[in-house]
Every structure is written in structure tokens, then in C-alpha cells.
mmCIF file of C-alpha atoms in Angstrom:
data_model
loop_
_atom_site.group_PDB
_atom_site.id
_atom_site.type_symbol
_atom_site.label_atom_id
_atom_site.label_comp_id
_atom_site.label_asym_id
_atom_site.label_seq_id
_atom_site.Cartn_x
_atom_site.Cartn_y
_atom_site.Cartn_z
ATOM 1 C CA MET A 1 -7.630 35.321 -22.305
ATOM 2 C CA THR A 2 -7.244 31.736 -21.115
ATOM 3 C CA SER A 3 -4.458 30.582 -18.856
ATOM 4 C CA PRO A 4 -1.953 28.127 -20.332
ATOM 5 C CA ARG A 5 -2.643 24.489 -19.644
ATOM 6 C CA PRO A 6 -0.092 22.688 -17.493
ATOM 7 C CA ASP A 7 2.377 20.420 -19.237
ATOM 8 C CA LEU A 8 1.275 16.958 -18.185
ATOM 9 C CA HIS A 9 4.572 15.503 -19.369
ATOM 10 C CA ALA A 10 6.776 17.896 -17.434
ATOM 11 C CA GLY A 11 9.411 16.314 -15.197
ATOM 12 C CA LEU A 12 9.237 16.316 -11.441
ATOM 13 C CA GLY A 13 12.381 18.444 -11.274
ATOM 14 C CA GLU A 14 13.775 19.210 -7.839
ATOM 15 C CA ALA A 15 10.887 17.372 -6.182
ATOM 16 C CA ARG A 16 12.244 14.051 -7.467
ATOM 17 C CA THR A 17 14.903 13.861 -4.739
ATOM 18 C CA GLY A 18 12.402 14.424 -1.939
ATOM 19 C CA LEU A 19 9.948 11.956 -3.473
ATOM 20 C CA THR A 20 12.716 9.353 -3.675
ATOM 21 C CA VAL A 21 13.366 9.773 0.059
ATOM 22 C CA LEU A 22 9.634 9.364 0.703
ATOM 23 C CA ALA A 23 9.707 6.191 -1.415
ATOM 24 C CA ALA A 24 12.532 4.879 0.778
ATOM 25 C CA ALA A 25 10.451 5.651 3.874
ATOM 26 C CA VAL A 26 7.459 3.827 2.358
ATOM 27 C CA PHE A 27 9.751 0.875 1.573
ATOM 28 C CA ALA A 28 10.784 0.687 5.230
ATOM 29 C CA ALA A 29 7.156 1.064 6.373
ATOM 30 C CA VAL A 30 5.837 -1.773 4.204
ATOM 31 C CA THR A 31 8.724 -4.031 5.192
ATOM 32 C CA THR A 32 8.076 -3.311 8.870
ATOM 33 C CA GLU A 33 4.375 -4.122 8.514
ATOM 34 C CA LEU A 34 4.865 -7.442 6.722
ATOM 35 C CA LEU A 35 8.174 -8.713 8.132
ATOM 36 C CA PRO A 36 6.580 -11.112 10.665
ATOM 37 C CA VAL A 37 4.815 -12.970 7.828
ATOM 38 C CA GLY A 38 8.018 -14.743 6.807
ATOM 39 C CA LEU A 39 9.200 -15.285 10.388
ATOM 40 C CA LEU A 40 6.039 -16.509 12.142
ATOM 41 C CA ALA A 41 7.378 -20.031 12.630
ATOM 42 C CA GLN A 42 10.574 -18.760 14.251
ATOM 43 C CA ILE A 43 8.709 -16.319 16.468
ATOM 44 C CA SER A 44 6.149 -18.915 17.573
ATOM 45 C CA ASP A 45 8.957 -21.370 18.430
ATOM 46 C CA ALA A 46 10.946 -18.727 20.307
ATOM 47 C CA PHE A 47 8.044 -17.804 22.599
ATOM 48 C CA GLU A 48 6.265 -21.179 22.513
ATOM 49 C CA VAL A 49 3.027 -19.774 21.110
ATOM 50 C CA SER A 50 0.881 -21.101 18.266
ATOM 51 C CA ASN A 51 1.314 -19.911 14.705
ATOM 52 C CA GLY A 52 -2.192 -18.466 14.895
ATOM 53 C CA ARG A 53 -1.308 -16.369 17.926
ATOM 54 C CA ALA A 54 1.930 -15.234 16.302
ATOM 55 C CA GLY A 55 -0.108 -14.272 13.241
ATOM 56 C CA LEU A 56 -1.934 -11.714 15.366
ATOM 57 C CA LEU A 57 1.240 -9.618 15.114
ATOM 58 C CA VAL A 58 0.202 -8.905 11.515
ATOM 59 C CA THR A 59 -3.589 -8.970 11.885
ATOM 60 C CA ALA A 60 -3.715 -6.605 14.860
ATOM 61 C CA TYR A 61 -1.329 -4.251 13.074
ATOM 62 C CA ALA A 62 -3.687 -3.970 10.081
ATOM 63 C CA VAL A 63 -6.744 -3.501 12.311
ATOM 64 C CA MET A 64 -5.065 -0.653 14.190
ATOM 65 C CA VAL A 65 -4.179 1.074 10.940
ATOM 66 C CA ALA A 66 -7.750 0.765 9.662
ATOM 67 C CA VAL A 67 -9.219 2.154 12.890
ATOM 68 C CA LEU A 68 -6.703 4.897 13.750
ATOM 69 C CA SER A 69 -5.706 6.387 10.378
ATOM 70 C CA VAL A 70 -8.441 9.025 10.101
ATOM 71 C CA PRO A 71 -8.613 10.032 13.798
ATOM 72 C CA LEU A 72 -4.834 10.502 13.962
ATOM 73 C CA ALA A 73 -4.789 12.472 10.707
ATOM 74 C CA LEU A 74 -7.463 14.823 12.046
ATOM 75 C CA ALA A 75 -5.820 15.156 15.450
ATOM 76 C CA THR A 76 -2.452 16.140 13.928
ATOM 77 C CA ARG A 77 -3.646 18.228 10.977
ATOM 78 C CA ARG A 78 -2.361 21.515 12.470
ATOM 79 C CA MET A 79 1.085 20.166 13.341
ATOM 80 C CA PRO A 80 4.135 21.056 11.185
ATOM 81 C CA ARG A 81 4.516 18.433 8.484
ATOM 82 C CA LYS A 82 8.249 17.712 8.462
ATOM 83 C CA PRO A 83 8.675 17.185 12.230
ATOM 84 C CA LEU A 84 5.574 14.988 12.214
ATOM 85 C CA LEU A 85 6.916 12.907 9.332
ATOM 86 C CA LEU A 86 10.244 12.488 11.128
ATOM 87 C CA VAL A 87 8.437 11.357 14.296
ATOM 88 C CA THR A 88 6.529 8.696 12.366
ATOM 89 C CA ILE A 89 9.688 7.376 10.715
ATOM 90 C CA GLY A 90 11.320 7.290 14.141
ATOM 91 C CA GLY A 91 8.318 5.314 15.390
ATOM 92 C CA TYR A 92 9.182 2.512 12.964
ATOM 93 C CA ALA A 93 12.742 2.448 14.312
ATOM 94 C CA VAL A 94 11.452 2.178 17.884
ATOM 95 C CA SER A 95 9.014 -0.582 16.899
ATOM 96 C CA ASN A 96 11.744 -2.670 15.288
ATOM 97 C CA VAL A 97 14.233 -2.127 18.132
ATOM 98 C CA VAL A 98 11.631 -3.250 20.699
ATOM 99 C CA ALA A 99 10.845 -6.314 18.572
ATOM 100 C CA ALA A 100 14.521 -7.210 18.222
ATOM 101 C CA LEU A 101 15.121 -7.007 21.978
ATOM 102 C CA ALA A 102 11.755 -8.348 23.212
ATOM 103 C CA PRO A 103 12.217 -10.769 26.128
ATOM 104 C CA THR A 104 8.588 -11.942 25.955
ATOM 105 C CA PHE A 105 5.851 -12.257 23.372
ATOM 106 C CA GLY A 106 3.917 -9.516 25.163
ATOM 107 C CA VAL A 107 6.795 -7.054 24.718
ATOM 108 C CA LEU A 108 7.072 -8.041 21.065
ATOM 109 C CA ALA A 109 3.345 -7.382 20.658
ATOM 110 C CA ALA A 110 3.806 -3.983 22.342
ATOM 111 C CA GLY A 111 6.501 -3.140 19.804
ATOM 112 C CA ARG A 112 4.093 -4.011 17.029
ATOM 113 C CA VAL A 113 1.474 -1.764 18.650
ATOM 114 C CA VAL A 114 3.943 1.111 18.356
ATOM 115 C CA GLY A 115 4.418 0.183 14.705
ATOM 116 C CA GLY A 116 0.668 0.034 14.071
ATOM 117 C CA ILE A 117 0.095 3.491 15.564
ATOM 118 C CA THR A 118 3.010 4.810 13.540
ATOM 119 C CA HIS A 119 1.704 3.229 10.351
ATOM 120 C CA ALA A 120 -1.760 4.687 10.875
ATOM 121 C CA LEU A 121 -0.313 8.200 10.847
ATOM 122 C CA PHE A 122 2.694 7.791 8.540
ATOM 123 C CA PHE A 123 0.873 7.178 5.284
ATOM 124 C CA SER A 124 -1.496 10.120 5.617
ATOM 125 C CA VAL A 125 1.447 12.424 6.338
ATOM 126 C CA CYS A 126 3.539 10.889 3.559
ATOM 127 C CA ILE A 127 0.766 11.144 0.951
ATOM 128 C CA GLY A 128 0.114 14.746 1.866
ATOM 129 C CA TYR A 129 3.836 15.515 1.818
ATOM 130 C CA ALA A 130 4.285 14.044 -1.653
ATOM 131 C CA ALA A 131 1.295 16.009 -2.965
ATOM 132 C CA ARG A 132 2.687 19.272 -1.570
ATOM 133 C CA LEU A 133 6.105 18.805 -3.191
ATOM 134 C CA VAL A 134 4.656 19.188 -6.723
ATOM 135 C CA PRO A 135 2.073 21.291 -8.586
ATOM 136 C CA PRO A 136 -1.468 19.827 -8.578
ATOM 137 C CA HIS A 137 -1.256 18.606 -12.188
ATOM 138 C CA LEU A 138 1.674 16.326 -11.260
ATOM 139 C CA THR A 139 0.024 14.719 -8.240
ATOM 140 C CA GLY A 140 -0.368 11.331 -9.939
ATOM 141 C CA ARG A 141 3.286 11.131 -10.935
ATOM 142 C CA ALA A 142 4.360 12.171 -7.440
ATOM 143 C CA MET A 143 2.155 9.458 -5.913
ATOM 144 C CA ALA A 144 3.582 6.928 -8.375
ATOM 145 C CA LEU A 145 7.174 7.682 -7.411
ATOM 146 C CA ALA A 146 6.453 7.573 -3.692
ATOM 147 C CA ALA A 147 4.475 4.339 -4.183
ATOM 148 C CA VAL A 148 7.543 2.616 -5.648
ATOM 149 C CA GLY A 149 8.347 1.953 -2.008
ATOM 150 C CA VAL A 150 5.224 -0.198 -1.664
ATOM 151 C CA SER A 151 6.222 -2.543 -4.486
ATOM 152 C CA GLY A 152 9.858 -2.355 -3.407
ATOM 153 C CA GLY A 153 8.923 -3.463 0.093
ATOM 154 C CA LEU A 154 6.991 -6.428 -1.294
ATOM 155 C CA VAL A 155 9.589 -7.338 -3.938
ATOM 156 C CA LEU A 156 12.809 -6.808 -1.971
ATOM 157 C CA GLY A 157 12.172 -5.709 1.611
ATOM 158 C CA VAL A 158 10.128 -8.618 2.916
ATOM 159 C CA PRO A 159 12.018 -11.407 1.069
ATOM 160 C CA LEU A 160 15.459 -10.014 2.027
ATOM 161 C CA SER A 161 14.458 -9.471 5.653
ATOM 162 C CA THR A 162 13.028 -12.979 5.743
ATOM 163 C CA ALA A 163 16.278 -14.344 4.291
ATOM 164 C CA ILE A 164 18.268 -12.505 6.975
ATOM 165 C CA GLY A 165 15.956 -13.909 9.635
ATOM 166 C CA THR A 166 16.306 -17.414 8.259
ATOM 167 C CA ALA A 167 20.104 -17.190 8.154
ATOM 168 C CA PHE A 168 20.825 -15.287 11.374
ATOM 169 C CA GLY A 169 17.620 -15.346 13.421
ATOM 170 C CA TRP A 170 14.453 -13.291 13.517
ATOM 171 C CA ARG A 171 15.896 -10.789 16.011
ATOM 172 C CA VAL A 172 18.666 -9.900 13.576
ATOM 173 C CA ALA A 173 16.060 -9.282 10.873
ATOM 174 C CA PHE A 174 14.230 -6.757 13.072
ATOM 175 C CA ALA A 175 17.520 -5.151 14.139
ATOM 176 C CA SER A 176 18.678 -4.803 10.527
ATOM 177 C CA LEU A 177 15.400 -3.156 9.618
ATOM 178 C CA ALA A 178 15.797 -0.749 12.546
ATOM 179 C CA VAL A 179 19.180 0.292 11.150
ATOM 180 C CA LEU A 180 17.659 0.850 7.707
ATOM 181 C CA VAL A 181 14.830 2.964 9.150
ATOM 182 C CA THR A 182 17.373 5.071 11.058
ATOM 183 C CA LEU A 183 19.272 5.759 7.828
ATOM 184 C CA VAL A 184 16.031 6.806 6.131
ATOM 185 C CA LEU A 185 15.277 9.087 9.083
ATOM 186 C CA VAL A 186 18.637 10.831 8.662
ATOM 187 C CA LEU A 187 18.057 11.222 4.912
ATOM 188 C CA ALA A 188 14.612 12.701 5.488
ATOM 189 C CA LEU A 189 15.998 15.125 8.064
ATOM 190 C CA VAL A 190 18.709 16.355 5.686
ATOM 191 C CA VAL A 191 17.017 16.201 2.288
ATOM 192 C CA LEU A 192 13.293 16.921 2.640
ATOM 193 C CA PRO A 193 12.227 20.558 2.412
ATOM 194 C CA PRO A 194 9.550 21.768 4.820
ATOM 195 C CA VAL A 195 6.027 21.960 3.404
ATOM 196 C CA VAL A 196 3.042 23.966 4.591
ATOM 197 C CA ALA A 197 -0.296 22.328 5.400
ATOM 198 C CA THR A 198 -3.542 24.259 5.670
ATOM 199 C CA GLY A 199 -4.406 22.429 8.877
ATOM 200 C CA ASP A 200 -8.121 22.952 8.294
ATOM 201 C CA ASP A 201 -10.544 20.792 6.322
ATOM 202 C CA HIS A 202 -13.330 23.351 6.591
ATOM 203 C CA SER A 203 -11.937 25.248 3.610
ATOM 204 C CA ALA A 204 -12.399 22.194 1.376
ATOM 205 C CA HIS A 205 -15.132 21.885 -1.253
ATOM 206 C CA ARG A 206 -17.882 20.286 0.789
ATOM 207 C CA GLY A 207 -19.856 19.412 -2.331
ATOM 208 C CA ARG A 208 -17.235 16.833 -3.344
ATOM 209 C CA ARG A 209 -17.143 14.797 -0.147
ATOM 210 C CA ARG A 210 -19.418 12.283 -1.823
ATOM 211 C CA ASP A 211 -16.776 11.969 -4.534
ATOM 212 C CA LEU A 212 -14.093 11.309 -1.921
ATOM 213 C CA ALA A 213 -16.325 8.630 -0.389
ATOM 214 C CA THR A 214 -16.686 7.033 -3.825
ATOM 215 C CA VAL A 215 -12.905 6.949 -4.329
ATOM 216 C CA VAL A 216 -12.417 5.455 -0.864
ATOM 217 C CA VAL A 217 -15.008 2.732 -1.550
ATOM 218 C CA ALA A 218 -13.419 1.935 -4.927
ATOM 219 C CA ASN A 219 -10.013 1.660 -3.253
ATOM 220 C CA GLY A 220 -11.427 -0.591 -0.525
ATOM 221 C CA LEU A 221 -13.084 -2.866 -3.095
ATOM 222 C CA THR A 222 -9.852 -3.130 -5.089
ATOM 223 C CA TYR A 223 -7.837 -4.144 -2.030
ATOM 224 C CA LEU A 224 -10.600 -6.378 -0.694
ATOM 225 C CA GLY A 225 -10.822 -8.335 -3.944
ATOM 226 C CA THR A 226 -7.074 -8.526 -4.380
ATOM 227 C CA TYR A 227 -6.413 -9.916 -0.911
ATOM 228 C CA VAL A 228 -9.246 -12.430 -1.120
ATOM 229 C CA LEU A 229 -6.847 -14.318 -3.391
ATOM 230 C CA TYR A 230 -3.400 -12.822 -2.775
ATOM 231 C CA THR A 231 -3.458 -13.777 0.906
ATOM 232 C CA TYR A 232 -3.398 -17.399 -0.267
ATOM 233 C CA ILE A 233 -1.075 -16.969 -3.238
ATOM 234 C CA SER A 234 1.476 -19.445 -1.867
ATOM 235 C CA VAL A 235 -1.299 -22.045 -1.454
ATOM 236 C CA LEU A 236 -2.396 -21.354 -5.036
ATOM 237 C CA LEU A 237 1.126 -21.864 -6.378
ATOM 238 C CA LEU A 238 1.777 -25.018 -4.362
ATOM 239 C CA ASP A 239 -1.559 -26.560 -5.379
ATOM 240 C CA SER A 240 -0.728 -25.744 -8.995
ATOM 241 C CA GLY A 241 2.439 -27.817 -8.780
ATOM 242 C CA ALA A 242 5.133 -25.351 -7.741
ATOM 243 C CA GLY A 243 7.844 -26.724 -5.477
ATOM 244 C CA ASP A 244 8.446 -25.068 -2.124
ATOM 245 C CA ARG A 245 11.695 -23.520 -3.308
ATOM 246 C CA TRP A 246 9.966 -21.842 -6.265
ATOM 247 C CA VAL A 247 7.311 -19.976 -4.290
ATOM 248 C CA GLY A 248 9.707 -17.220 -3.183
ATOM 249 C CA PRO A 249 11.151 -16.532 -6.649
ATOM 250 C CA THR A 250 7.654 -16.540 -8.149
ATOM 251 C CA LEU A 251 6.504 -13.939 -5.627
ATOM 252 C CA LEU A 252 9.552 -11.862 -6.542
ATOM 253 C CA LEU A 253 8.497 -12.132 -10.188
ATOM 254 C CA PHE A 254 4.975 -10.993 -9.332
ATOM 255 C CA GLY A 255 6.356 -8.053 -7.384
ATOM 256 C CA ALA A 256 8.583 -7.074 -10.291
ATOM 257 C CA CYS A 257 5.517 -7.113 -12.543
ATOM 258 C CA GLY A 258 3.860 -4.677 -10.150
ATOM 259 C CA LEU A 259 6.823 -2.318 -10.486
ATOM 260 C CA VAL A 260 6.633 -2.538 -14.273
ATOM 261 C CA GLY A 261 2.905 -1.842 -14.206
ATOM 262 C CA LEU A 262 3.469 1.175 -11.975
ATOM 263 C CA ARG A 263 6.155 2.519 -14.304
ATOM 264 C CA VAL A 264 3.990 2.104 -17.401
ATOM 265 C CA ALA A 265 0.900 3.675 -15.823
ATOM 266 C CA ALA A 266 2.567 6.541 -13.932
ATOM 267 C CA ALA A 267 2.121 9.271 -16.550
ATOM 268 C CA GLN A 268 -1.430 8.176 -17.385
ATOM 269 C CA LEU A 269 -2.588 8.748 -13.795
ATOM 270 C CA ASP A 270 -2.402 12.491 -14.499
ATOM 271 C CA HIS A 271 -3.010 12.489 -18.233
ATOM 272 C CA ARG A 272 -6.026 10.117 -18.248
ATOM 273 C CA PRO A 273 -7.222 9.765 -14.636
ATOM 274 C CA ARG A 274 -10.730 8.513 -15.479
ATOM 275 C CA ALA A 275 -9.529 5.967 -18.008
ATOM 276 C CA SER A 276 -6.925 4.783 -15.499
ATOM 277 C CA ALA A 277 -9.561 4.402 -12.765
ATOM 278 C CA ILE A 278 -11.566 2.125 -15.058
ATOM 279 C CA ALA A 279 -8.730 0.265 -16.755
ATOM 280 C CA VAL A 280 -6.659 -0.673 -13.682
ATOM 281 C CA PRO A 281 -9.322 -2.640 -11.751
ATOM 282 C CA ALA A 282 -10.826 -3.955 -15.006
ATOM 283 C CA LEU A 283 -7.502 -5.416 -16.113
ATOM 284 C CA MET A 284 -6.953 -6.783 -12.610
ATOM 285 C CA ALA A 285 -10.347 -8.510 -12.726
ATOM 286 C CA VAL A 286 -9.537 -10.009 -16.131
ATOM 287 C CA GLY A 287 -6.214 -11.299 -14.809
ATOM 288 C CA ILE A 288 -7.799 -12.846 -11.702
ATOM 289 C CA ALA A 289 -10.554 -14.447 -13.769
ATOM 290 C CA ALA A 290 -7.854 -15.883 -16.034
ATOM 291 C CA VAL A 291 -6.136 -17.300 -12.942
ATOM 292 C CA ALA A 292 -9.403 -18.987 -11.998
ATOM 293 C CA MET A 293 -9.637 -20.580 -15.452
ATOM 294 C CA ALA A 294 -5.930 -21.546 -15.516
ATOM 295 C CA TYR A 295 -5.864 -23.235 -12.094
ATOM 296 C CA PRO A 296 -4.447 -25.823 -11.365
ATOM 297 C CA HIS A 297 -1.962 -25.645 -14.262
ATOM 298 C CA LEU A 298 1.196 -23.936 -13.018
ATOM 299 C CA VAL A 299 2.539 -22.111 -16.080
ATOM 300 C CA PRO A 300 -0.805 -20.519 -17.051
ATOM 301 C CA VAL A 301 -1.423 -19.595 -13.399
ATOM 302 C CA VAL A 302 1.925 -17.806 -13.238
ATOM 303 C CA LEU A 303 1.404 -16.015 -16.565
ATOM 304 C CA THR A 304 -2.097 -14.838 -15.699
ATOM 305 C CA GLY A 305 -0.933 -13.910 -12.211
ATOM 306 C CA MET A 306 1.686 -11.660 -13.824
ATOM 307 C CA VAL A 307 -1.073 -9.800 -15.670
ATOM 308 C CA TRP A 308 -3.164 -9.434 -12.521
ATOM 309 C CA LEU A 309 -0.329 -8.114 -10.348
ATOM 310 C CA ALA A 310 1.142 -5.879 -13.047
ATOM 311 C CA ALA A 311 -2.262 -4.164 -13.200
ATOM 312 C CA PHE A 312 -2.322 -3.944 -9.392
ATOM 313 C CA GLY A 313 1.013 -2.099 -9.360
ATOM 314 C CA PRO A 314 -0.407 1.416 -9.957
ATOM 315 C CA ALA A 315 -3.555 0.918 -7.828
ATOM 316 C CA ALA A 316 -2.213 2.647 -4.714
ATOM 317 C CA SER A 317 -1.063 5.701 -6.694
ATOM 318 C CA LEU A 318 -4.321 5.776 -8.657
ATOM 319 C CA TYR A 319 -6.602 6.056 -5.638
ATOM 320 C CA GLN A 320 -4.270 8.288 -3.627
ATOM 321 C CA SER A 321 -4.112 10.858 -6.424
ATOM 322 C CA ALA A 322 -7.863 10.529 -7.139
ATOM 323 C CA SER A 323 -8.708 11.169 -3.483
ATOM 324 C CA ILE A 324 -6.610 14.331 -3.441
ATOM 325 C CA ARG A 325 -8.138 15.588 -6.701
ATOM 326 C CA THR A 326 -11.621 15.540 -5.194
ATOM 327 C CA SER A 327 -10.507 18.503 -3.024
ATOM 328 C CA ALA A 328 -12.950 17.255 -0.396
ATOM 329 C CA SER A 329 -10.367 17.482 2.381
ATOM 330 C CA SER A 330 -6.690 18.113 2.988
ATOM 331 C CA PRO A 331 -4.291 15.683 1.257
ATOM 332 C CA GLU A 332 -3.439 14.227 4.667
ATOM 333 C CA THR A 333 -7.058 13.440 5.531
ATOM 334 C CA ALA A 334 -7.697 12.028 2.059
ATOM 335 C CA GLY A 335 -4.602 9.880 2.431
ATOM 336 C CA ALA A 336 -5.789 8.675 5.836
ATOM 337 C CA TRP A 337 -9.091 7.481 4.361
ATOM 338 C CA ILE A 338 -7.219 5.654 1.589
ATOM 339 C CA ASN A 339 -4.850 4.097 4.139
ATOM 340 C CA ALA A 340 -7.754 2.984 6.321
ATOM 341 C CA SER A 341 -9.773 1.491 3.461
ATOM 342 C CA SER A 342 -6.702 -0.313 2.090
ATOM 343 C CA ASN A 343 -6.007 -2.025 5.405
ATOM 344 C CA ALA A 344 -9.690 -2.803 5.928
ATOM 345 C CA GLY A 345 -9.650 -4.423 2.495
ATOM 346 C CA ILE A 346 -6.526 -6.429 3.316
ATOM 347 C CA GLY A 347 -7.989 -7.786 6.549
ATOM 348 C CA GLY A 348 -11.461 -8.356 5.110
ATOM 349 C CA GLY A 349 -10.082 -10.013 1.999
ATOM 350 C CA ALA A 350 -8.133 -12.538 4.042
ATOM 351 C CA ALA A 351 -11.269 -13.409 6.032
ATOM 352 C CA ILE A 352 -13.509 -13.751 2.957
ATOM 353 C CA GLY A 353 -10.888 -15.803 1.136
ATOM 354 C CA ALA A 354 -10.570 -18.191 4.064
ATOM 355 C CA ALA A 355 -14.346 -18.667 4.290
ATOM 356 C CA VAL A 356 -14.763 -19.283 0.545
ATOM 357 C CA MET A 357 -11.781 -21.626 0.391
ATOM 358 C CA ASP A 358 -13.121 -23.748 3.236
ATOM 359 C CA GLN A 359 -16.496 -24.039 1.501
ATOM 360 C CA SER A 360 -15.680 -24.211 -2.209
ATOM 361 C CA GLY A 361 -11.917 -24.296 -2.895
ATOM 362 C CA LEU A 362 -9.396 -22.028 -4.589
ATOM 363 C CA THR A 363 -11.208 -21.683 -7.905
ATOM 364 C CA SER A 364 -14.180 -20.091 -6.141
ATOM 365 C CA VAL A 365 -11.790 -17.857 -4.197
ATOM 366 C CA ALA A 366 -10.377 -16.547 -7.479
ATOM 367 C CA TRP A 367 -13.816 -15.943 -9.008
ATOM 368 C CA THR A 368 -14.943 -14.143 -5.851
ATOM 369 C CA ALA A 369 -11.848 -11.944 -5.986
ATOM 370 C CA ALA A 370 -12.432 -11.139 -9.669
ATOM 371 C CA ALA A 371 -16.063 -10.147 -9.041
ATOM 372 C CA ILE A 372 -15.150 -7.795 -6.169
ATOM 373 C CA VAL A 373 -12.369 -6.077 -8.111
ATOM 374 C CA ALA A 374 -14.606 -5.766 -11.184
ATOM 375 C CA SER A 375 -17.124 -3.874 -9.031
ATOM 376 C CA ALA A 376 -14.456 -1.200 -8.455
ATOM 377 C CA ALA A 377 -14.169 -0.731 -12.228
ATOM 378 C CA VAL A 378 -17.944 -0.470 -12.538
ATOM 379 C CA LEU A 379 -18.035 2.098 -9.752
ATOM 380 C CA ALA A 380 -15.427 4.223 -11.541
ATOM 381 C CA LEU A 381 -17.369 3.906 -14.795
ATOM 382 C CA LEU A 382 -20.582 5.126 -13.156
ATOM 383 C CA SER A 383 -18.980 7.867 -11.041
ATOM 384 C CA ARG A 384 -17.873 10.506 -13.501
ATOM 385 C CA ALA A 385 -17.738 13.192 -10.801
ATOM 386 C CA ALA A 386 -15.402 11.189 -8.579
ATOM 387 C CA PHE A 387 -13.238 10.051 -11.502
ATOM 388 C CA PRO A 388 -13.451 12.887 -14.053
ATOM 389 C CA PRO A 389 -11.477 13.021 -17.295
ATOM 390 C CA ARG A 390 -8.629 15.513 -17.216
ATOM 391 C CA ARG A 391 -9.874 18.957 -18.206
#
């Protein structure tokens, strides 16, 4: 007698509420990480430092996440999940309060250090939490719902916080975000059920650790290629003829496309995981290559950029769920590796993009980005064990 196959189209049921709270926490986390990007000029003027030095508030944050994610996940793997999640959310509140009240640039940087440490641990805990709220066959859909917070932070969180900072000052922007994080903390305390973690990676299937490594590399390549170009998206739009006042709305449009792409792909992450692992980076590469061919004509650049970033929308959920399915480690440790490789890709992509742009211009930046992302699709195509079809 064979056991019944799980219904891949079943709803998330009671887990949906908890996953929505996790999405709100992710929204606050992404907004906290990227908020200084829109306020660098104000911050540099306030403390009389260069824009480059102020930019270290973002760069150092990403480096800390890349370096600390896995060690912190391993060090805390035996701790109760819900209290640990609440501590990490509280860490974001502390980071933003310190930033809002900072009397010197050094204190502001210290607040960002608190945020970077928090961020390094938060995503591994959050990914593991989301995976434990649902049965294994719904992992992809759970990751997709939680990952709405990523696109939401990019689409709404950062632009709205930047608008608040522009209207009322950068300190008010950080203070407002601290209030939002506190509300999310209260919701998580009241709504989220406790979950049980194994606390031990030694029970994992050691034979699949190579598969986990493959998923992590594919994720890193996808983020590396994306941020080779996306880091300079405003430069791309301005050089294509967009006015300054249209850059913000265009970025909102791109972010909305990412949400649409995530919504369309969500069910397929569980139903067709291998096809998704090939199709997502492949479609991204096609979109970026089309951007390269369309530049410097504004309308085609925007249209092809919509394709690229719509395909990027489900990428985070794709690799998070794929890493957990390898069963090579606990969901928290798998999530930590994904978090680390994503941030390494973001930082490395910005550096590669800058070097290529200085040497060859934006068209070469776009082609370089397309080639790197395409390699992630090739890796998924060749790695059937790491990205298996649903059995």
C-alpha cells in the first residue's frame, strides 16, 4: 500500500496568519537594512562626513551579515525559536532607536552594527520558523508568503521611509521605523505559535551537503549578477533619459513587478521546484540581456527591466525552499547559508559593477550581469540532485 501524495495545492490554513506576521518582520528588516541609502546625503551633511564614508553604513552592514550569519545560526541552534525570534526583532528596534538619537557618526555606526548582528541571525531564524509552521510539501509557498516582506520593503518600506526623512529629517525616519518594528514585535509575541527545532545538524543527511552547497552557490550567483546592474539602476535610468523625479516611481514599478512575479511563481516552487530553479534565473538573464540591447532608450529599458525584476521576485523563496529540501542541515542553518550568500552577492555585485562601468560603461555592466545570472540557470540544469523534480 502506498501513502497518499500530499495535495500541492492545499491552502496554508492556520499557518497563514503566522506567516503574515513573519512577512511583516521581514518588511521591517529589509527597510532597516536599506534605509540609509535614501538618506546618505542628509546623514553626511549632519555629521560632516563624505558620502563615501556615510555609505559604509550600508556596506559594513552587508559584510557583517555575510560573515556572521552561519556562525550565529550554529551558536544559537539549541535555543528556543520564538524567544530568539523576538530578540532579533527587538534588535532592529534598538538599532533604529540608537540611529535616531545618535549624537555622533560613531554612535550611528554602532547602531548599525547592532542592526547588522541582528540581521545576520534574524533571517536564519525566520526562514526556519516559516518552514516549521507548515508541512514539508508546502515549504515553497510558506517561503513565498514570508518573502513578500522582502519585495514590500523594497517597494514601500524604503521609499516611504526616505520620503519621511526628506520631509521631516533623517532622525524622524529612523524613529518611525523603530515604532513600526515595535508593533511587529508585539504582533509576533501575541500571534506566533512556538515551534520546536531539533537543535542538532548531526541528524541531517550528510550525503546531501554537496546539494546544499550547490543551492547556496546558485543563490550567490543570482544575487551577484543581479546587483552588478541593480546597484546602478538609477544611473541606468538617468542615462536612458529619465528625469530625476521619475526614478523613484520607476523603482516602485519595478518593485511591484517583483511582487507580481512572486505571486505567479509561488505555487510552482513546490509543484515544479526543478523547473522553477531553471526558469527563474534563465528569465532573469534574458531580461537583463534585453536591457543591455535596449539601452540607452528609456521605454525599452523600463519594459525589459520589468521582465528582469518580475523574474527576480521569487528568487529568494526559490533558493530558501530548495536549501531546506536538501535536508543537509536544519532549516535555520540552511537559511543562514542563503542569507550569507545573498549578502555576499549584493556586496560583490556592487564592486564588480563599479569596476566594469569604469572600464567599459553600462552596456558591459548589463551583459556581465546577464552572464553571471545565466550561470545560475546552467548550474540548476546540471545539478539534478540539488534541484530535483517533485516526486
